[in-house]
Amino acid sequence: MRNKSPSEHRQNWFLHTTLTICGVGAYNARGYVNGTPVLRR
């Protein structure tokens, strides 16, 4: 397995972080709609 270049690694990290934030945001939004703010990963 070859080593990833720094830019490639940064891109993957950015994508993963974006997906995580979107997932948590959607989860929290659903909680707020239900009337109970939930902060969970």
Coordinates of C-alpha atoms in Angstrom, one line a residue:
M1 CA 0.0 0.0 0.0
R2 CA 1.5 3.3 -1.1
N3 CA 1.7 6.3 1.1
K4 CA -0.8 9.0 0.4
S5 CA 0.4 12.5 -0.5
P6 CA -0.3 15.3 2.1
S7 CA -2.8 16.9 -0.2
E8 CA -4.6 13.6 -0.7
H9 CA -4.7 13.0 3.0
R10 CA -6.0 16.5 3.7
Q11 CA -8.7 16.0 1.1
N12 CA -9.9 12.8 2.6
W13 CA -9.9 14.4 6.1
F14 CA -11.9 17.3 4.8
L15 CA -14.4 15.0 3.2
H16 CA -14.7 12.9 6.3
T17 CA -15.1 15.9 8.5
T18 CA -17.8 17.4 6.2
L19 CA -19.8 14.2 6.2
T20 CA -19.5 14.0 9.9
I21 CA -20.7 17.5 10.5
C22 CA -23.6 17.0 8.0
G23 CA -24.6 13.8 9.8
V24 CA -24.4 15.4 13.3
G25 CA -26.3 18.5 12.0
A26 CA -29.0 16.4 10.5
Y27 CA -29.3 14.3 13.7
N28 CA -29.5 17.5 15.9
A29 CA -32.0 19.1 13.5
R30 CA -34.2 16.0 13.9
G31 CA -33.9 16.3 17.6
Y32 CA -34.8 20.0 17.6
V33 CA -37.8 19.3 15.4
N34 CA -39.0 16.8 18.1
G35 CA -38.5 19.4 20.7
T36 CA -35.5 17.9 22.4
P37 CA -32.1 19.3 21.5
V38 CA -29.7 16.3 21.4
L39 CA -25.9 16.7 21.1
R40 CA -24.6 13.2 20.2
R41 CA -22.0 12.0 17.9

